[in-house]
mmCIF file of C-alpha atoms in Angstrom:
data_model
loop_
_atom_site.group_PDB
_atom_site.id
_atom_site.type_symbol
_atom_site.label_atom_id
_atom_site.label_comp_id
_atom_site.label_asym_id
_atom_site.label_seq_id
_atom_site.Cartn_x
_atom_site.Cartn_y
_atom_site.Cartn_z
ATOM 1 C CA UNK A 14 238.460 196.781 71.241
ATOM 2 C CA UNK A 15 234.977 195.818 70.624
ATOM 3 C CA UNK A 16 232.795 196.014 74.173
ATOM 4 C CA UNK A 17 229.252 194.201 74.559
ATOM 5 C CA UNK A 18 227.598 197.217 75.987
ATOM 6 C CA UNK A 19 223.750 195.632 76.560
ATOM 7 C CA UNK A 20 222.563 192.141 75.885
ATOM 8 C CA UNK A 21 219.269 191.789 74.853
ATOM 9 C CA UNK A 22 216.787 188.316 74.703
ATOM 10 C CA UNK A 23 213.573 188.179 72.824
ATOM 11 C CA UNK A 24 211.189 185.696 71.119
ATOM 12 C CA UNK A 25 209.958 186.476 67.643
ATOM 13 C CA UNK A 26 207.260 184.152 67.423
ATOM 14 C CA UNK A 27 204.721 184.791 64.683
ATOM 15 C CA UNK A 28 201.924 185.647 67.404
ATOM 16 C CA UNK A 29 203.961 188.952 67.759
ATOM 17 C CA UNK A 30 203.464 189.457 64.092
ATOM 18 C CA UNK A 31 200.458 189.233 64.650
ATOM 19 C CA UNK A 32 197.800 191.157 66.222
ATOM 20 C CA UNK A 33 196.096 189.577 69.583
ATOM 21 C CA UNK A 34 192.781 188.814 67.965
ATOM 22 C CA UNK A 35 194.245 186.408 65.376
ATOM 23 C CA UNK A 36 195.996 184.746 68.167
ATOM 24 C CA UNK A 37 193.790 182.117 67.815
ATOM 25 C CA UNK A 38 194.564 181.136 64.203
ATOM 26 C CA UNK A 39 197.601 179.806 66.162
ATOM 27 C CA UNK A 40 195.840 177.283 68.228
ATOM 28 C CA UNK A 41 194.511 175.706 65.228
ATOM 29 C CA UNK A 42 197.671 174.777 64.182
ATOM 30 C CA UNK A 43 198.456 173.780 67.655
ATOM 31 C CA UNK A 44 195.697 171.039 67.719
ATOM 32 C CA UNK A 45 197.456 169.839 63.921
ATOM 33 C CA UNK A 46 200.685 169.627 65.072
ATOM 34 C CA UNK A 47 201.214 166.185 65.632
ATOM 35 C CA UNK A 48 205.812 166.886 66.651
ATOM 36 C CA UNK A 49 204.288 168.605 70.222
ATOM 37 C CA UNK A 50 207.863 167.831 72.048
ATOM 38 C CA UNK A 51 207.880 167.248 75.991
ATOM 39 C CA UNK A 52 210.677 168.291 77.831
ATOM 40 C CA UNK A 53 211.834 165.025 77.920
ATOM 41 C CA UNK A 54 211.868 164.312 74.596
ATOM 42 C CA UNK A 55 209.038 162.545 73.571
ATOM 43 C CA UNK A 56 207.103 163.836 70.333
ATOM 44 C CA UNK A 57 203.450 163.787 70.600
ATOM 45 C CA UNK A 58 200.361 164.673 68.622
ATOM 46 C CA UNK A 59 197.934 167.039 70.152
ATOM 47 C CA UNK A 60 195.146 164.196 70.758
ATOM 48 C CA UNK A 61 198.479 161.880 72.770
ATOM 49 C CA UNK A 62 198.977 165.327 74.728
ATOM 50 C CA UNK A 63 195.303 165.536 75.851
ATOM 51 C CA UNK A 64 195.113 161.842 76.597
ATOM 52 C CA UNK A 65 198.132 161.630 78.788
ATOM 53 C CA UNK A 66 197.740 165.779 80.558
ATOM 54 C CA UNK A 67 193.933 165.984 80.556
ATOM 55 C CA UNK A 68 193.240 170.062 79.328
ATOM 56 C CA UNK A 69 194.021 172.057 82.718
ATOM 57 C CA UNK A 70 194.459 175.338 80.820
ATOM 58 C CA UNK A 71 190.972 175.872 79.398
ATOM 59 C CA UNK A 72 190.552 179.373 81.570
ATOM 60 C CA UNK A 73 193.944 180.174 80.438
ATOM 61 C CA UNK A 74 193.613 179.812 76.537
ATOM 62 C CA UNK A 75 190.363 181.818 76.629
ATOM 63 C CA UNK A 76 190.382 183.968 73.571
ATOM 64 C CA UNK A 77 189.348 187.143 74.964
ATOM 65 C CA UNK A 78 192.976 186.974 77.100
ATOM 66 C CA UNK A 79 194.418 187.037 73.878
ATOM 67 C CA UNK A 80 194.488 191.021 73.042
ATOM 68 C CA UNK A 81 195.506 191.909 76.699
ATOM 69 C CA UNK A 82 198.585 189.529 76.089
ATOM 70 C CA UNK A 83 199.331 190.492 73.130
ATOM 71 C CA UNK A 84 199.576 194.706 74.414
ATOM 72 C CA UNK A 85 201.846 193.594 76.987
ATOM 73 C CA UNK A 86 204.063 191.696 74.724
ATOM 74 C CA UNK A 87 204.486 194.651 72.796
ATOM 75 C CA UNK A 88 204.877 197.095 75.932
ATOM 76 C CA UNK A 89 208.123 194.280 76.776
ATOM 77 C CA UNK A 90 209.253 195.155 72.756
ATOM 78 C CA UNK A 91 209.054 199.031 73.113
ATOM 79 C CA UNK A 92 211.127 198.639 76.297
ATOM 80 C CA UNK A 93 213.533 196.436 74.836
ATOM 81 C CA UNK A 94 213.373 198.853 71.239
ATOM 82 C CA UNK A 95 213.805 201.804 73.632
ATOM 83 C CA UNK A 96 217.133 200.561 75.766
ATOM 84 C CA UNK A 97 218.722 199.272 72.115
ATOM 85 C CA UNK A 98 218.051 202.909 70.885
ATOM 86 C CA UNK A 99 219.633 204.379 74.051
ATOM 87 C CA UNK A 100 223.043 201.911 73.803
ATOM 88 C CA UNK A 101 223.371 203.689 70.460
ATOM 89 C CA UNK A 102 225.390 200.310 69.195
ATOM 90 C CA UNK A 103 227.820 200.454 66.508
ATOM 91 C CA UNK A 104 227.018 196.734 65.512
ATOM 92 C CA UNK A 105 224.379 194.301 66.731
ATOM 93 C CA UNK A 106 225.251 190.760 67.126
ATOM 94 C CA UNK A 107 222.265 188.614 67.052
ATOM 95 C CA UNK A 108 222.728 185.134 68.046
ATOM 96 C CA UNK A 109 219.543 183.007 66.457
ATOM 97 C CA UNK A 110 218.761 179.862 64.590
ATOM 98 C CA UNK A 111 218.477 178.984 61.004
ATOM 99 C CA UNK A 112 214.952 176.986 59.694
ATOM 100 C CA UNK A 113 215.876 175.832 56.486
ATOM 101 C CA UNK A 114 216.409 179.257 55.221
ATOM 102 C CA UNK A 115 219.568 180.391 54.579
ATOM 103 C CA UNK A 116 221.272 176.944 55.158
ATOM 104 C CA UNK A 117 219.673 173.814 53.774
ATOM 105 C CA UNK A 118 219.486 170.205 55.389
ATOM 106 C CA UNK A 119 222.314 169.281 52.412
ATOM 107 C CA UNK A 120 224.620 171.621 54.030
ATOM 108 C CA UNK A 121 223.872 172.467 58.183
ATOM 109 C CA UNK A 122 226.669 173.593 60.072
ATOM 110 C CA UNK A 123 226.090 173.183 64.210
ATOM 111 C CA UNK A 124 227.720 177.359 64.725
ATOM 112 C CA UNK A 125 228.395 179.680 61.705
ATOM 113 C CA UNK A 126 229.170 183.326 61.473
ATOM 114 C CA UNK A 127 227.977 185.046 58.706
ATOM 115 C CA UNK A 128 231.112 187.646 57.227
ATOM 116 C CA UNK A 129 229.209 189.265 54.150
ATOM 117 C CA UNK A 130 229.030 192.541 53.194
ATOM 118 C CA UNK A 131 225.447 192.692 53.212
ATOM 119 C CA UNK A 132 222.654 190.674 55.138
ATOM 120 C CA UNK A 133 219.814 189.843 52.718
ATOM 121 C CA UNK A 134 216.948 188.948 53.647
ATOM 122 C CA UNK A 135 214.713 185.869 51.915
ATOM 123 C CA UNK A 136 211.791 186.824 50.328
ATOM 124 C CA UNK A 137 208.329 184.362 51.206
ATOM 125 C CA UNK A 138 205.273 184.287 49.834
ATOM 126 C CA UNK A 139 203.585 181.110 51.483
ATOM 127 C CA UNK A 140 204.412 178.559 54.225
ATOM 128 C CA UNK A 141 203.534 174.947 54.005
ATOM 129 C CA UNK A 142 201.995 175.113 57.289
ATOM 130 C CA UNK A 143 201.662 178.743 58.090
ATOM 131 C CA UNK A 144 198.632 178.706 55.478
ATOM 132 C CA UNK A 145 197.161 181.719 56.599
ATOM 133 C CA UNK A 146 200.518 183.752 56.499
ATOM 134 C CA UNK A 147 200.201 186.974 53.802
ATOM 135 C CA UNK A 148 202.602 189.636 52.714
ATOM 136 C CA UNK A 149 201.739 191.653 55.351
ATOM 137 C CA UNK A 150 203.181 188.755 57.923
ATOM 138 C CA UNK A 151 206.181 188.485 56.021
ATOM 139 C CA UNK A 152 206.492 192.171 56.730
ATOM 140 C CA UNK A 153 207.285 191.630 60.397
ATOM 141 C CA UNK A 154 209.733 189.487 59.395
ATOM 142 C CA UNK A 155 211.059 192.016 56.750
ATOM 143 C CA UNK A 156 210.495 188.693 54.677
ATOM 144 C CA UNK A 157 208.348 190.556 51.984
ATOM 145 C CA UNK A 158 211.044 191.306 49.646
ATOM 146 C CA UNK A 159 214.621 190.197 49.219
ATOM 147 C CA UNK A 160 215.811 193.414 52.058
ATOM 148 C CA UNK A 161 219.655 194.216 51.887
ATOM 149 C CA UNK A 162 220.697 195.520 55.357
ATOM 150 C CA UNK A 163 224.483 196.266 56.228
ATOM 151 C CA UNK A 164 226.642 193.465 57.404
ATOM 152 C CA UNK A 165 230.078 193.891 59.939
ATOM 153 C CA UNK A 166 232.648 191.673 58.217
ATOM 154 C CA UNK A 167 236.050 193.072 59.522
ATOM 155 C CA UNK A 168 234.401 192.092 63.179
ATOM 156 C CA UNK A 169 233.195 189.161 61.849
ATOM 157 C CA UNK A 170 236.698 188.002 60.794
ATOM 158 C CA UNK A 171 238.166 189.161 63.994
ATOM 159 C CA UNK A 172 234.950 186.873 65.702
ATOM 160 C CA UNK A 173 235.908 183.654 63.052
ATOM 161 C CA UNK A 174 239.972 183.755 63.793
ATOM 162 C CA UNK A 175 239.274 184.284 67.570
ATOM 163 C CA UNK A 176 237.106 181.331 67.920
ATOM 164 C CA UNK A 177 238.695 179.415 65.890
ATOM 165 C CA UNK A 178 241.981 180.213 68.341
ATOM 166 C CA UNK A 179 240.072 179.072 71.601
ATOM 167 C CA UNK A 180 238.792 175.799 70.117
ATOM 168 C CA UNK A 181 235.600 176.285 68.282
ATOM 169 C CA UNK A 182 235.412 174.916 64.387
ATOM 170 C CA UNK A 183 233.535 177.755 63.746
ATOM 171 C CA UNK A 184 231.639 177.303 60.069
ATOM 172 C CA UNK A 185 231.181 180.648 57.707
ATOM 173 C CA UNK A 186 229.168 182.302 55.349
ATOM 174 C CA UNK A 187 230.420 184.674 52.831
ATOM 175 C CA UNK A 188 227.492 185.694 51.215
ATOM 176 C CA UNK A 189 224.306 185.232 49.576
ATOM 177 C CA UNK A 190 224.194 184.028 46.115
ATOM 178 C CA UNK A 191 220.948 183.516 45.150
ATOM 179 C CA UNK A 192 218.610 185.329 48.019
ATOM 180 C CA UNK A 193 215.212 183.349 46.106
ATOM 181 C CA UNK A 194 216.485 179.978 47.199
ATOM 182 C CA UNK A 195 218.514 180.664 50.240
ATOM 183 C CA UNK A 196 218.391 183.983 52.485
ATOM 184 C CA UNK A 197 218.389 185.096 56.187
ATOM 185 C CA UNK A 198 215.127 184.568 57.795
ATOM 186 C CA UNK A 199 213.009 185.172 60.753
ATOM 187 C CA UNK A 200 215.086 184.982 63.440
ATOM 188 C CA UNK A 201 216.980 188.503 62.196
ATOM 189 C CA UNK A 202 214.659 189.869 59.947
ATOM 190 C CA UNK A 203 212.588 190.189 63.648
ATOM 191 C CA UNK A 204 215.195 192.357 64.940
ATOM 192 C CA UNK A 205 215.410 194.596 61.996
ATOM 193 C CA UNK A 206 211.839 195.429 62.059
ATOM 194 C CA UNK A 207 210.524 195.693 65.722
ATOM 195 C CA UNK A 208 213.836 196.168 67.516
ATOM 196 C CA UNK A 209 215.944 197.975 64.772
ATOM 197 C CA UNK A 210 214.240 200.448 62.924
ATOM 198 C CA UNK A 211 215.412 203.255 64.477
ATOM 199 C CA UNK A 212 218.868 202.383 63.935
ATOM 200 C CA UNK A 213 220.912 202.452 60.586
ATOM 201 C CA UNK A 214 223.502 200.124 61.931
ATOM 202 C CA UNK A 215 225.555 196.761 61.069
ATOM 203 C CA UNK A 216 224.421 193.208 61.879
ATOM 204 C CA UNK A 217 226.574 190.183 62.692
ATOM 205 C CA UNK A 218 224.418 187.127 62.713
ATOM 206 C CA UNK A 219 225.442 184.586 64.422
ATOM 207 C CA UNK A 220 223.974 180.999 63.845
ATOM 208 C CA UNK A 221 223.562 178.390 65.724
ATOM 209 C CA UNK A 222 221.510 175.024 64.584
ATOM 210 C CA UNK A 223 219.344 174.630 67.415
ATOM 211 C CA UNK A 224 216.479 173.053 65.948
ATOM 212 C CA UNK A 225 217.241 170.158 63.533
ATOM 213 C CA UNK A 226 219.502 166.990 65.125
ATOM 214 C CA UNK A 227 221.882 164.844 64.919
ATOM 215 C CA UNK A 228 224.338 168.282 65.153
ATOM 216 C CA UNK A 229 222.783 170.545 68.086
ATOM 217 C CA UNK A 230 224.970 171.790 70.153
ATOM 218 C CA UNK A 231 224.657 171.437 74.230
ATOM 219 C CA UNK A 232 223.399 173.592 76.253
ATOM 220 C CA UNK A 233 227.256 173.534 77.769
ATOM 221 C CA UNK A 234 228.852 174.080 74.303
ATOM 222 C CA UNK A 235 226.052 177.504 73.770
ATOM 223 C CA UNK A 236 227.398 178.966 77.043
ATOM 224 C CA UNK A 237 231.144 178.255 76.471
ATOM 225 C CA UNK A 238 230.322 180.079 73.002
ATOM 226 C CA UNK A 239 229.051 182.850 74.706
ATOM 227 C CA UNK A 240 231.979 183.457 76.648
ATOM 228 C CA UNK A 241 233.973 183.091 73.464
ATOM 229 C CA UNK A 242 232.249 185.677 71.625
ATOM 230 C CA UNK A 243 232.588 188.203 74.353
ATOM 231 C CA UNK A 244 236.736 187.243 74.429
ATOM 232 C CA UNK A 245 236.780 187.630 70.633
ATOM 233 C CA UNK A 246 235.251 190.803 70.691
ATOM 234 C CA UNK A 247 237.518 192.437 73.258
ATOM 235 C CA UNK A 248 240.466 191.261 71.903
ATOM 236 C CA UNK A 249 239.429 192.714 68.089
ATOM 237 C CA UNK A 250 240.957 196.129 67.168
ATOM 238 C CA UNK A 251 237.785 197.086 65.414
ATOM 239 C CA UNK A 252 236.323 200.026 68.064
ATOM 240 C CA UNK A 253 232.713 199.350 68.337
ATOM 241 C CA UNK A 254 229.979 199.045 70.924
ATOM 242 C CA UNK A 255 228.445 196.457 70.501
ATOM 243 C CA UNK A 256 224.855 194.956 71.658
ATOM 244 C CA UNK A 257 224.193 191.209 71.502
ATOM 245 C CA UNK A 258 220.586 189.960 70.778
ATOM 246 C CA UNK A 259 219.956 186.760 71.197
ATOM 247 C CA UNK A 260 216.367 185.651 68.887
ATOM 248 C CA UNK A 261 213.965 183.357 69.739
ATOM 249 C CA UNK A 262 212.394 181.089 72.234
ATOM 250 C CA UNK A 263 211.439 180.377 75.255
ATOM 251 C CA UNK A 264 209.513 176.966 75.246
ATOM 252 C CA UNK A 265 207.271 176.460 72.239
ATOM 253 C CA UNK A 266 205.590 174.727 71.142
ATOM 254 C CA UNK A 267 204.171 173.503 74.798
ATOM 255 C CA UNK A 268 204.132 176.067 76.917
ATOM 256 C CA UNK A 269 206.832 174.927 79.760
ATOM 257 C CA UNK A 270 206.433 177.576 82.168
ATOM 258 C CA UNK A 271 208.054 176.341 85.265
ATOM 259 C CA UNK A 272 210.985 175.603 83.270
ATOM 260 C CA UNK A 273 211.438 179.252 81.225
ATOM 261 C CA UNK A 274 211.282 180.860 84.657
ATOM 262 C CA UNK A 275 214.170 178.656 86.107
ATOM 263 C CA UNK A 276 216.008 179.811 82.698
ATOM 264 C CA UNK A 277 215.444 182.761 82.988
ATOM 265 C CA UNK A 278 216.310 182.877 86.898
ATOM 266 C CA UNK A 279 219.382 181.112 86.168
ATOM 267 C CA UNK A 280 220.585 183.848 83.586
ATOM 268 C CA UNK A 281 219.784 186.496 85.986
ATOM 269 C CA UNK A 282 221.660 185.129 89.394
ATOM 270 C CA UNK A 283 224.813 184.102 86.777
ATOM 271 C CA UNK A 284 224.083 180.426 87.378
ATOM 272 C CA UNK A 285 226.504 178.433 84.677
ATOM 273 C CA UNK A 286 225.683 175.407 85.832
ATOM 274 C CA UNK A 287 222.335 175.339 85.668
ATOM 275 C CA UNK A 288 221.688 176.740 82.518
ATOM 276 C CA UNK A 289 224.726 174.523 81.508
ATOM 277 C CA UNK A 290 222.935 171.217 82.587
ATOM 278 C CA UNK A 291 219.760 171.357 80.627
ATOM 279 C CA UNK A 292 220.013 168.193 78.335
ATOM 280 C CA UNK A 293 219.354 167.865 75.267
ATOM 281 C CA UNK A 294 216.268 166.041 75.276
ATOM 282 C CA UNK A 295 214.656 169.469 76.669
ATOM 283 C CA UNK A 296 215.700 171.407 73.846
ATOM 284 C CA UNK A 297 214.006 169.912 71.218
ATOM 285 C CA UNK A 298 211.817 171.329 68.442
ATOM 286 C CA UNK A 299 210.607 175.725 69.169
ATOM 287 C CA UNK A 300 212.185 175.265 72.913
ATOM 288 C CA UNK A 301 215.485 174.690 71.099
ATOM 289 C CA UNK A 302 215.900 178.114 70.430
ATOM 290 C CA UNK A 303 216.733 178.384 74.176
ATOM 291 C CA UNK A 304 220.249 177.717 73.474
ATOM 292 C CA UNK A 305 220.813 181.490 71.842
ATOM 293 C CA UNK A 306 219.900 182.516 74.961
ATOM 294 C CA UNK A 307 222.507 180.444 77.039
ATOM 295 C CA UNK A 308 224.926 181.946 74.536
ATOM 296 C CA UNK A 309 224.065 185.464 75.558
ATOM 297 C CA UNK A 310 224.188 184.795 79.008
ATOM 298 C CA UNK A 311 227.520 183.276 78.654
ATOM 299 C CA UNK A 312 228.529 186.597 76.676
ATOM 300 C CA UNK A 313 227.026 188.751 78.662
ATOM 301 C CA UNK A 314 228.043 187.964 82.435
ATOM 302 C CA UNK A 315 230.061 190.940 83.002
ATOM 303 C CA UNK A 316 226.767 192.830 82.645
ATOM 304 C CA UNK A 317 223.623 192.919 85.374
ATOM 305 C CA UNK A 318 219.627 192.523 84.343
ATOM 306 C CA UNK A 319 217.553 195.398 83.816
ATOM 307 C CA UNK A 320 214.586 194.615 82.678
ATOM 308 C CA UNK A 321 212.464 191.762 82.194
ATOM 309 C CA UNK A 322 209.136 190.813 81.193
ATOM 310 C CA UNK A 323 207.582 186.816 80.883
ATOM 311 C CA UNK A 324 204.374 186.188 79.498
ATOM 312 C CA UNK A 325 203.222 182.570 79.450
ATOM 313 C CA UNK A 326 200.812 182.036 76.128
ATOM 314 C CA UNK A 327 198.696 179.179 76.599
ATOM 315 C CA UNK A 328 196.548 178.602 73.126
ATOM 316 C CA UNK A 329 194.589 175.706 73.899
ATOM 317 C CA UNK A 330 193.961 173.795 77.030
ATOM 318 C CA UNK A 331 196.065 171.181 76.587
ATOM 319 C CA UNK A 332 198.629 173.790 77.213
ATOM 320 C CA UNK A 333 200.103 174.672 73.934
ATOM 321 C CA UNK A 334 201.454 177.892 73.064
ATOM 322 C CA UNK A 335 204.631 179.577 73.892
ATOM 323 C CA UNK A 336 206.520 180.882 76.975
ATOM 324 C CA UNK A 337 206.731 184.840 75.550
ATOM 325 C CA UNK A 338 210.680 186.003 77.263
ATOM 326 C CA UNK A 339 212.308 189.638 76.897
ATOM 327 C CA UNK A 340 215.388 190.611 79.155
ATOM 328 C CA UNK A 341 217.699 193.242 78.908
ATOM 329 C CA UNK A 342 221.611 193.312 80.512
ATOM 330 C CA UNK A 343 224.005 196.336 80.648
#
């Protein structure tokens, strides 16, 4: 059998790409943004945010905060790195979200499984709205160059025919054809480089569409998955220990603070139903990602937290920025 021996939950915005004094690059395309979701749904620009919150968070978004976040971010990574290295997995199964990178908006399956032989990485040398993204960004990201790391497709068979069994039309993806057009991207290329480079092991990505609508699953239908995955895995014949990662989040691109804590509260005291009532209309745009960590703490229930770190980014004082989350089970 497969056992999920640590579960692991980490955002991989670009601000942990980058280094604390460029921070700020990020609040200028906070005050551009003009799809700032509320946790109720509505889409604002940044001026509509202002005008209806006022900008309570100017001694917050101070600059000079920036590098002292920005070391303790990383301190939560080593810790994170160091308790992946210590598992000693066999496979890591990293539950994240797709943004128009390997799967298009032609083609956008709500949960796939990826079964390849080899996850490949897609290679970017400018963003439309990242502008002052380099190669050196793309690095973090292992998004420099078209990177071939080592898939698990036995498990990820066993994982497909298992969930199919307990009710869930799982999509899949058998490769990667053409890695210039369509290739993994952030969400696992950041757990290569800062979380995985010590380890010469498998990935089996997991993806679920949390970002673009009408086909996002619920908060429910994340956890349920969860629960799947771990069944699937124990019932496989392939012998592996196995560490789950779920990539991304918390709430971005507002800073929702009060609500990442009750998350992250929730996941920690085992409460389903909590984390299994948070509508839809809260996980819209960057908070979406939320959902891959409902499906690790629905995978990941037999296990107790160790470790966890929250660091609320606010970039300007509006209140935009990020809700920073790293949490560890075993």
């Amino acid at each position: 059998m497969a056992r999920i021996t640590l579960g692991i939950g980490t955002s991989h915005s670009p601000i942990l790409v980058l280094g604390g004094e460029r921070w700020e690059e990020r609040s200028h395309d906070d005050r551009r943004n003009k799809s700032l979701y509320t946790l109720d749904g509505r889409k604002l620009s940044y001026d509509e945010l202002v005008a209806e919150r006022g900008e309570p968070y100017t001694q917050e978004s101070d600059p000079a905060r920036f590098p002292v976040l920005a070391r303790q971010a990383e301190a939560a990574l080593d810790q994170l790195e160091a308790l992946l290295v210590e598992a000693r997995p066999d496979i890591v199964l990293v539950v994240g979200d797709d943004q128009d990178e390997l799967f298009g908006f032609d083609n956008l399956p709500a949960i796939s499984v990826y079964r390849g032989e080899e996850v490949v990485m897609k290679e970017m040398d400018q963003h439309p709205r990242l502008t002052w993204a380099d190669k050196s960004f793309w690095a973090g990201y292992a998004m420099d160059l078209p990177r071939r790391f080592p898939g698990a497709p036995r498990l990820a068979d066993d994982l497909i025919k298992s969930l199919i069994h307990q009710g869930i039309d799982v999509a899949c993806s058998n490769g990667v054809p053409n890695p210039e057009q369509r290739a993994f991207g952030h969400a696992y290329g950041f757990i290569y480089q800062r979380l995985m480079k010590k380890l010469q092991v498998p990935m089996l990505p997991v993806l679920i569409n949390t970002y673009f609508p009408p086909n996002n699953p619920t908060a429910a239908r994340c956890f349920h998955l969860g629960s799947c995955i771990a069944h699937a895995l124990a019932a496989s014949p392939v012998e592996a220990n196995v560490a789950i990662v779920a990539s991304g989040g918390l709430s971005h691109f507002l800073c929702e603070e009060t609500f990442d804590r009750r998350v992250l509260d929730a996941m920690k005291r085992r409460d389903m139903r909590t984390l299994c009532e948070i509508p839809q209309e809260a996980l819209c745009s960057g908070t979406s990602e939320t959902r891959n960590w409902i499906a690790l703490a629905g995978a990941t229930s037999h296990l107790r937290c160790v470790y966890d770190e929250y660091i609320p980014v606010y970039r300007t004082p509006a209140g935009t920025g990020i809700g920073l989350g790293f949490a560890a089970w075993r």
